[in-house]
Each structure stands twice: as structure tokens, then as C-alpha cells.
Short mmCIF file of C-alpha atoms and ligand atoms in Angstrom, two decimals:
data_model
loop_
_atom_site.label_atom_id
_atom_site.label_comp_id
_atom_site.label_asym_id
_atom_site.label_seq_id
_atom_site.Cartn_x
_atom_site.Cartn_y
_atom_site.Cartn_z
CA GLN V 1 -24.57 -24.77 -89.02
CA ALA V 2 -23.55 -26.80 -85.94
CA LYS V 3 -21.88 -29.43 -88.02
CA GLN V 4 -19.75 -26.67 -89.65
CA ALA V 5 -18.91 -25.04 -86.49
CA GLY V 6 -17.78 -28.31 -85.11
CA ARG V 7 -15.46 -28.78 -88.58
CA ASN V 8 -13.95 -25.23 -87.75
CA ILE V 9 -13.17 -26.24 -84.23
CA TRP V 10 -11.42 -29.43 -85.50
CA ARG V 11 -9.82 -27.76 -88.19
CA PHE V 12 -7.44 -25.56 -85.50
CA PHE V 13 -7.30 -28.73 -83.22
CA ASP V 14 -3.64 -29.69 -83.08
CA PRO V 15 -3.54 -33.56 -83.48
CA SER V 16 -0.71 -33.90 -81.10
CA MET V 17 -2.47 -31.75 -78.37
CA GLN V 18 -5.45 -34.35 -78.58
CA ALA V 19 -2.59 -36.70 -78.03
CA VAL V 20 -1.31 -35.07 -74.86
CA ALA V 21 -5.12 -34.72 -73.64
CA VAL V 22 -5.97 -38.38 -74.07
CA ARG V 23 -2.60 -39.33 -72.35
CA ARG V 24 -3.57 -36.92 -69.39
CA ALA V 25 -7.33 -38.31 -68.74
CA MET V 26 -5.37 -41.99 -69.10
CA LEU V 27 -2.93 -40.95 -66.48
CA GLU V 28 -5.88 -39.36 -64.34
CA SER V 29 -8.00 -42.26 -64.58
CA ASP V 30 -4.63 -44.45 -63.62
CA LEU V 31 -3.89 -42.33 -60.86
CA ARG V 32 -7.34 -42.61 -59.40
CA GLN V 33 -6.47 -46.45 -58.93
CA ALA V 34 -2.99 -45.75 -57.66
CA VAL V 35 -3.58 -45.94 -54.05
CA ARG V 36 -5.77 -48.95 -54.24
CA ARG V 37 -3.47 -51.00 -56.08
CA ASN V 38 -0.12 -50.17 -54.00
CA GLU V 39 1.53 -48.00 -56.61
CA LEU V 40 2.75 -45.22 -54.52
CA ARG V 41 6.20 -45.09 -52.74
CA LEU V 42 7.72 -42.30 -50.55
CA HIS V 43 11.45 -41.56 -51.31
CA TYR V 44 13.55 -39.73 -48.64
CA GLN V 45 15.99 -37.11 -49.19
CA VAL V 46 18.46 -36.13 -46.45
CA GLN V 47 18.70 -32.69 -45.22
CA VAL V 48 22.00 -31.49 -43.21
CA ASP V 49 23.17 -28.92 -40.76
CA SER V 50 26.34 -27.11 -41.35
CA GLN V 51 28.64 -29.71 -40.02
CA ASP V 52 27.04 -32.03 -42.69
CA ARG V 53 25.21 -33.99 -39.71
CA VAL V 54 21.99 -35.64 -41.07
CA THR V 55 19.19 -33.89 -39.35
CA GLY V 56 15.96 -34.86 -40.98
CA VAL V 57 14.50 -35.97 -44.62
CA GLU V 58 11.99 -34.67 -47.00
CA ALA V 59 9.58 -37.25 -48.03
CA LEU V 60 8.94 -37.01 -52.04
CA LEU V 61 6.32 -38.98 -53.91
CA ARG V 62 6.76 -41.43 -56.32
CA TRP V 63 4.23 -43.39 -58.38
CA LEU V 64 5.22 -46.90 -59.92
CA HIS V 65 3.25 -47.06 -62.85
CA PRO V 66 2.64 -50.55 -64.11
CA GLU V 67 3.36 -49.69 -67.58
CA TYR V 68 5.21 -46.47 -67.56
CA GLY V 69 7.45 -47.18 -64.48
CA MET V 70 8.44 -44.55 -62.14
CA VAL V 71 6.19 -41.58 -62.83
CA PRO V 72 8.03 -38.40 -61.39
CA PRO V 73 5.99 -36.09 -59.51
CA GLY V 74 6.32 -33.16 -61.81
CA ASP V 75 4.05 -35.39 -64.40
CA PHE V 76 1.55 -35.99 -62.21
CA ILE V 77 1.00 -33.73 -59.11
CA THR V 78 -0.76 -31.23 -61.36
CA ILE V 79 -3.17 -33.60 -62.73
CA ALA V 80 -4.03 -34.84 -59.21
CA GLU V 81 -4.60 -30.94 -58.12
CA GLU V 82 -6.77 -30.46 -61.18
CA SER V 83 -8.56 -33.53 -60.50
CA TYR V 84 -8.55 -33.03 -56.41
CA LEU V 85 -7.07 -36.44 -56.36
CA ILE V 86 -4.09 -34.49 -54.54
CA VAL V 87 -6.79 -34.85 -51.45
CA SER V 88 -6.48 -38.58 -50.98
CA LEU V 89 -3.05 -39.05 -52.20
CA GLY V 90 -1.88 -36.32 -49.87
CA ASP V 91 -3.57 -38.17 -47.22
CA TRP V 92 -1.92 -41.42 -48.19
CA VAL V 93 1.51 -39.50 -48.24
CA LEU V 94 0.78 -37.92 -44.46
CA GLU V 95 -0.08 -41.26 -43.15
CA THR V 96 2.93 -43.22 -44.67
CA ALA V 97 5.62 -40.25 -43.64
CA CYS V 98 4.24 -40.57 -40.00
CA ARG V 99 3.99 -44.17 -39.60
CA GLN V 100 7.70 -44.12 -40.83
CA LEU V 101 8.64 -41.33 -38.21
CA ALA V 102 6.97 -43.02 -35.53
CA GLU V 103 9.10 -46.30 -36.72
CA TRP V 104 12.21 -44.95 -36.47
CA THR V 105 11.89 -42.86 -33.23
CA ASP V 106 12.80 -46.40 -31.51
CA LEU V 107 16.30 -46.87 -33.68
CA PRO V 108 18.90 -45.57 -31.97
CA ASN V 109 20.62 -43.64 -34.89
CA LEU V 110 17.41 -42.54 -36.40
CA ALA V 111 15.71 -41.02 -33.22
CA GLY V 112 15.26 -37.12 -33.62
CA LEU V 113 15.37 -37.02 -37.24
CA SER V 114 12.63 -34.69 -38.84
CA MET V 115 10.47 -35.65 -41.50
CA ALA V 116 9.29 -32.72 -43.92
CA VAL V 117 5.94 -33.46 -45.88
CA ASN V 118 4.91 -31.43 -48.85
CA ILE V 119 1.34 -30.51 -48.61
CA SER V 120 -0.70 -29.16 -51.49
CA PRO V 121 -2.99 -25.90 -51.08
CA LEU V 122 -6.05 -27.80 -51.81
CA GLN V 123 -5.15 -30.40 -49.19
CA PHE V 124 -4.30 -27.81 -46.66
CA GLN V 125 -7.98 -26.24 -47.14
CA GLN V 126 -10.01 -29.32 -46.62
CA PRO V 127 -12.22 -28.25 -43.84
CA ASP V 128 -11.18 -31.74 -42.01
CA PHE V 129 -7.59 -31.12 -42.65
CA VAL V 130 -6.43 -30.32 -39.19
CA ASP V 131 -8.58 -33.32 -37.79
CA ARG V 132 -7.20 -35.53 -40.12
CA LEU V 133 -3.80 -34.34 -39.41
CA GLY V 134 -4.49 -34.95 -35.59
CA ALA V 135 -5.92 -38.28 -36.06
CA ILE V 136 -3.03 -39.48 -38.05
CA LEU V 137 -0.43 -38.42 -35.46
CA GLU V 138 -2.53 -40.06 -32.80
CA GLN V 139 -2.83 -43.15 -34.78
CA THR V 140 0.75 -43.72 -35.70
CA GLY V 141 2.08 -42.38 -32.71
CA ALA V 142 4.67 -40.26 -34.58
CA PRO V 143 6.24 -37.61 -32.51
CA SER V 144 4.53 -33.99 -33.92
CA ASP V 145 7.74 -31.98 -32.94
CA LEU V 146 9.61 -33.82 -35.60
CA LEU V 147 7.11 -33.52 -38.44
CA LYS V 148 7.47 -30.30 -40.70
CA LEU V 149 4.67 -29.23 -43.18
CA GLU V 150 6.31 -27.86 -46.39
CA LEU V 151 3.85 -25.11 -47.99
CA THR V 152 4.02 -23.01 -50.83
CA GLU V 153 3.44 -19.21 -50.99
CA ASN V 154 0.45 -19.58 -53.31
CA LEU V 155 -1.46 -21.09 -50.44
CA PHE V 156 -1.49 -17.67 -48.99
CA MET V 157 -2.99 -15.63 -51.61
CA ASP V 158 -6.74 -16.71 -51.28
CA GLU V 159 -7.88 -16.25 -47.50
CA PRO V 160 -4.36 -15.59 -45.78
CA ASP V 161 -6.51 -14.94 -42.41
CA ALA V 162 -8.30 -18.69 -42.68
CA VAL V 163 -4.57 -20.04 -43.67
CA ARG V 164 -3.09 -18.48 -40.83
CA ASP V 165 -5.76 -20.15 -38.39
CA THR V 166 -5.65 -23.35 -39.55
CA MET V 167 -1.71 -22.91 -39.15
CA GLN V 168 -2.12 -22.01 -35.47
CA ARG V 169 -4.25 -24.80 -34.87
CA ILE V 170 -1.73 -26.98 -36.56
CA LYS V 171 1.00 -25.31 -34.52
CA ALA V 172 -0.65 -26.20 -31.28
CA LEU V 173 -0.41 -29.80 -31.97
CA GLY V 174 3.56 -29.16 -32.15
CA VAL V 175 4.10 -29.41 -35.84
CA ARG V 176 6.42 -26.96 -37.65
CA PHE V 177 6.03 -25.30 -40.88
CA SER V 178 8.63 -24.71 -43.70
CA LEU V 179 7.99 -22.44 -46.66
CA ASP V 180 9.09 -24.07 -49.80
CA ASP V 181 9.92 -22.83 -53.00
CA PHE V 182 10.61 -19.50 -51.44
CA GLY V 183 11.39 -16.81 -53.66
CA THR V 184 9.42 -18.27 -56.82
CA GLY V 185 5.72 -17.22 -55.75
CA PHE V 186 3.87 -13.73 -56.12
CA SER V 187 2.87 -13.03 -52.81
CA SER V 188 3.60 -10.09 -50.48
CA LEU V 189 6.36 -10.49 -47.85
CA SER V 190 4.14 -9.10 -45.09
CA TYR V 191 2.83 -12.48 -44.28
CA LEU V 192 6.37 -13.67 -43.21
CA ASN V 193 5.75 -12.27 -39.70
CA ARG V 194 2.09 -12.86 -39.20
CA LEU V 195 2.46 -16.62 -39.82
CA PRO V 196 3.80 -19.07 -37.64
CA LEU V 197 6.51 -20.20 -39.82
CA ASP V 198 9.83 -21.95 -38.66
CA GLN V 199 11.62 -22.24 -41.79
CA LEU V 200 12.50 -20.81 -45.24
CA LYS V 201 13.25 -23.09 -47.96
CA ILE V 202 15.40 -21.13 -50.81
CA ASP V 203 14.25 -22.62 -54.22
CA GLN V 204 16.50 -24.67 -56.28
CA SER V 205 16.05 -22.47 -59.20
CA PHE V 206 18.39 -19.87 -57.60
CA VAL V 207 20.87 -22.47 -55.64
CA ARG V 208 21.66 -24.81 -58.66
CA PRO V 209 23.05 -21.95 -61.01
CA LEU V 210 24.43 -20.05 -57.95
CA PHE V 211 27.78 -18.96 -59.75
CA GLU V 212 26.26 -18.96 -63.36
CA ASP V 213 24.35 -15.47 -62.63
CA ALA V 214 25.43 -12.90 -59.98
CA ALA V 215 21.72 -12.11 -59.51
CA ASN V 216 21.11 -15.75 -58.30
CA ALA V 217 23.88 -15.23 -55.39
CA VAL V 218 22.38 -11.89 -54.42
CA ILE V 219 18.97 -13.66 -54.39
CA CYS V 220 20.21 -16.25 -52.03
CA ALA V 221 22.17 -13.97 -49.87
CA SER V 222 19.20 -12.02 -49.36
CA ILE V 223 16.85 -14.81 -48.50
CA ILE V 224 19.25 -15.88 -45.99
CA ASP V 225 19.57 -12.44 -44.47
CA LEU V 226 15.74 -12.16 -44.59
CA GLY V 227 15.21 -15.49 -42.75
CA ARG V 228 17.83 -15.06 -40.27
CA ASN V 229 16.75 -11.50 -39.35
CA LEU V 230 13.13 -12.72 -38.91
CA GLY V 231 14.51 -15.47 -36.68
CA LEU V 232 13.57 -18.33 -38.95
CA GLU V 233 15.74 -21.34 -40.09
CA VAL V 234 16.98 -21.20 -43.58
CA ILE V 235 17.56 -24.21 -45.81
CA ALA V 236 18.47 -24.35 -49.37
CA GLU V 237 17.26 -27.00 -51.45
CA GLY V 238 19.39 -28.30 -54.94
CA VAL V 239 22.83 -28.13 -53.16
CA GLU V 240 24.87 -30.00 -55.82
CA THR V 241 28.44 -28.80 -55.23
CA GLN V 242 30.73 -28.34 -52.38
CA ALA V 243 31.02 -24.73 -53.34
CA HIS V 244 27.46 -24.53 -53.67
CA HIS V 245 27.52 -25.60 -49.57
CA ASP V 246 30.48 -23.77 -48.75
CA TRP V 247 29.20 -20.37 -50.26
CA LEU V 248 25.89 -20.82 -48.70
CA ALA V 249 27.30 -21.69 -45.34
CA ARG V 250 29.44 -18.59 -45.30
CA GLN V 251 26.50 -16.49 -45.95
CA GLY V 252 24.66 -18.22 -42.78
CA CYS V 253 22.52 -20.72 -44.43
CA HIS V 254 21.58 -23.39 -41.57
CA ALA V 255 20.74 -26.52 -43.45
CA PHE V 256 21.25 -27.89 -46.84
CA GLN V 257 19.42 -30.53 -48.97
CA GLY V 258 20.32 -31.70 -52.63
CA TYR V 259 22.50 -34.46 -54.66
CA LEU V 260 25.52 -33.03 -52.86
CA TYR V 261 24.38 -35.26 -49.87
CA GLY V 262 22.08 -37.63 -51.65
CA ARG V 263 19.27 -38.26 -54.19
CA PRO V 264 15.83 -39.11 -52.72
CA VAL V 265 16.05 -42.77 -52.08
CA ALA V 266 13.84 -45.65 -50.64
CA ILE V 267 13.64 -46.44 -47.30
CA ASP V 268 15.93 -49.33 -47.14
CA ILE V 269 18.65 -47.45 -48.79
CA LEU V 270 18.24 -44.35 -46.56
CA ARG V 271 18.61 -46.83 -43.52
CA GLU V 272 21.65 -48.40 -45.04
CA LYS V 273 22.88 -44.57 -45.56
CA LEU V 274 22.35 -43.27 -42.18
CA LYS V 275 23.95 -46.27 -40.56
CA GLU V 276 27.23 -45.09 -42.16
CA ALA V 277 26.35 -41.08 -41.81
CA VAL V 278 25.99 -42.14 -37.77
CA CYS V 279 29.19 -43.91 -37.44
CA PRO V 280 31.92 -42.93 -39.66
CA ALA V 281 34.80 -43.38 -37.28
CA GLU V 282 34.16 -46.76 -36.33
CA SER V 283 35.02 -48.34 -39.82
P1 C2E I 301 9.97 -30.06 -53.80
O1 C2E I 301 8.87 -30.15 -52.68
O2 C2E I 301 10.52 -28.56 -54.05
O3 C2E I 301 11.14 -30.89 -53.93
C1 C2E I 301 12.49 -31.03 -54.36
C2 C2E I 301 12.50 -31.57 -55.43
O4 C2E I 301 13.97 -31.37 -55.96
C3 C2E I 301 12.41 -32.84 -55.54
O5 C2E I 301 12.13 -33.35 -56.93
C4 C2E I 301 14.01 -33.26 -55.48
O6 C2E I 301 14.41 -34.76 -56.02
C5 C2E I 301 14.61 -32.52 -56.13
N1 C2E I 301 16.19 -31.97 -55.89
C6 C2E I 301 16.40 -32.07 -54.63
N2 C2E I 301 17.93 -31.66 -54.60
C7 C2E I 301 18.18 -31.78 -55.78
C8 C2E I 301 19.37 -31.26 -56.56
O7 C2E I 301 20.53 -31.07 -56.02
N3 C2E I 301 19.51 -31.28 -57.75
C9 C2E I 301 18.51 -31.43 -58.53
N4 C2E I 301 18.22 -31.26 -59.64
N5 C2E I 301 17.05 -31.79 -57.95
C10 C2E I 301 17.20 -31.85 -56.53
P2 C2E I 301 10.68 -34.22 -56.87
O8 C2E I 301 11.19 -35.58 -55.99
O9 C2E I 301 10.97 -34.64 -58.57
O10 C2E I 301 9.67 -33.73 -56.62
C11 C2E I 301 9.24 -32.48 -57.53
C12 C2E I 301 8.14 -31.83 -56.68
O11 C2E I 301 6.95 -32.36 -56.56
C13 C2E I 301 8.36 -31.41 -54.98
O12 C2E I 301 9.19 -30.01 -55.33
C14 C2E I 301 7.07 -31.16 -54.56
O13 C2E I 301 6.68 -29.70 -55.04
C15 C2E I 301 6.19 -32.10 -55.57
N6 C2E I 301 5.52 -33.16 -54.69
C16 C2E I 301 6.56 -34.23 -54.38
N7 C2E I 301 6.09 -35.11 -53.48
C17 C2E I 301 4.98 -34.45 -52.99
C18 C2E I 301 3.73 -34.88 -52.06
O14 C2E I 301 3.94 -35.62 -51.60
N8 C2E I 301 2.74 -33.73 -52.28
C19 C2E I 301 2.71 -32.96 -52.79
N9 C2E I 301 1.64 -32.12 -52.74
N10 C2E I 301 3.76 -32.41 -53.68
C20 C2E I 301 4.84 -33.41 -53.84
MG1 MG I 302 9.33 -29.63 -50.76
MG1 MG I 303 11.28 -27.20 -53.11
MG1 MG I 304 10.93 -26.88 -55.79
#
């Protein structure tokens, strides 16, 4: 009978799904080695203010797979979260980003740039997360007020009070918070004034098709109003055209990030780029 049941299961098992599962398992075991094999990289995407001045960057994780080349985070962050690998990957990201931040505080044209780092809910909920963060800040010497942690709404769904306490302890270190992908989650708005947030980040799914659907413009304008009225800075991600920028700026959006200003790039390219951005009048 067991054999029979087994056959039935296999009869309904789509071979292409099996291929997906195998590939997933292989990626997971490769990912387990990625830190040790030095395959992870951070790329940096600039953020600008309303006068197009670069005020900071977001660190975005890249995986240089020996066989598949550059694997985008969309293809491995979920695997990392489901396997808890995100905790050690996230630790590597935080440490690498803070080391970078500490390094460029000595460079005249880069001093003062903020560094935004994406934090997965699982990573944030580790009991020793605040201690780890404090230790990394101390070891690297990164200025905590230039570090910004990007959190997502799904973090607030499980235990909002515990999350708020942890955020307050992190806030006491001087670190700031941005609420990433704002508008795509399902949590209540009431947490917005109970949590020590500094910035709302409008999700690119509203910004990129801003002029394709009137609803997107209404949503962006409403988020900007909401943020401003709550005393939060508002940044838009996925700003791809000057028309996006101009429209959002007219609505009162404070800061901008997107392909219009540059794609995420390796640190050497960022340095070159910022050299130009800082002294345009000299050439
Ligand atoms: P995110 O945090 O919302 O990051 C923004 C994503 O939008 C980045 O994709 C960036 O390259 C892309 N982007 C920015 N501007 C534009 C634009 O104008 N047009 C278009 N088409 N795309 C734009 P990326 O680097 O592939 O990252 C995807 C997501 O992976 C991130 O979304 C974040 O949720 C996650 N991720 C990346 N790095 C990390 C990390 O170190 N830790 C964690 N936990 N998640 C990360
Ligand atoms: Mg982000
Ligand atoms: Mg985002
Ligand atoms: Mg996003």
C-alpha cells in the first residue's frame, strides 16, 4: 500500500517542480559556503536630496556564484531567510557596510554620507542583535548617526511591542530607521507614530509606473503627506526619469533613489562617481 501511495504522489509530482527543488537545494548548500569562500559583495546605490546632492547610499547584497555569476538578491534572499542563513549573511553585510562607512569618514568628499542597510526580520529578532550591532559599531568605528537600518512592515506583525523595545535600544546607540517598501505590507498604520522611525521609503512599485496609472500618483502623494505630517523624511525608490523626480519633488518628497541617479555599483565605481558629483564646477 505504501508503494502504491508513493506512486500516486509521484504521479502528481511535476518534473519541472522537482528541477526547481533540486536547484533550490543546491543554491542553499552553495550559499552556506558563500561567506567563507568570499563570494559576497556589497554594491552601493546613491540617494540624493531635492537639489540632486548625494546624501547617502544604500548597501545592496550581491552573490558572485562561481558557476552562475552574479546572482541577484531576489534569487537568494528568500532561500537565505527560509534556511536561517540570512542571520550570518546579514551579519556579514552589517559589518562590511560599517567598515566601509568608517573608512570614508576620513575622505573629505565622502564624510557625512549615510549608509542604509537592509535588515531581515529574522536577523532583527535574534536575541543578541543589539549587542552584535553595538559590537560592530565599536570595532569598525563607524559613526552610528550615519547608519540607517531599513526595516520592512512584516517585522511589526508578530510582536510589535518587542520590536519597539529593540528599536528603542538601537535608537539609543544613535542609529536611524527607514521603513522600506512602504505601502506594500498589510500591517496597521497605528505603528507609525509608536515606533522610533526616521524615514518612510515609498516602494518602487508605485514610483516606477507613476504616470501609467492615476492610482499610483494618488498613493505616492498620500504617502508623502502622511510622512511629512508625522515628521518623517520621505524617500522614493525606483526614480527612473526626471519627470518622476520633478513630480515627486513638487509633492514634497525629500529624497530620491533610482536609476536616474545611478544603479547600484561596486565601491571603486562609487568613489569615482562621487568625485565627479562633489566638484562639478572644477572641470
Ligand atoms: P530594496 O531594499 O527595496 O532595494 C531596492 C531594489 O530596487 C534594489 O534591487 C535596487 O537595485 C532596485 N532599484 C533601485 N532603483 C531602481 C530603479 O530606478 N529601477 C529599477 N528597476 N530598480 C531599482 P536589488 O539590489 O536587486 O535588491 C532587491 C531586494 O533584495 C532589496 O530591495 C532588499 O529587499 C533585498 N536585499 C538586498 N540586499 C539585502 C541585504 O543585504 N539584506 C537583506 N535582508 N535584504 C537585501
Ligand atoms: Mg532597501
Ligand atoms: Mg525598498
Ligand atoms: Mg523594494
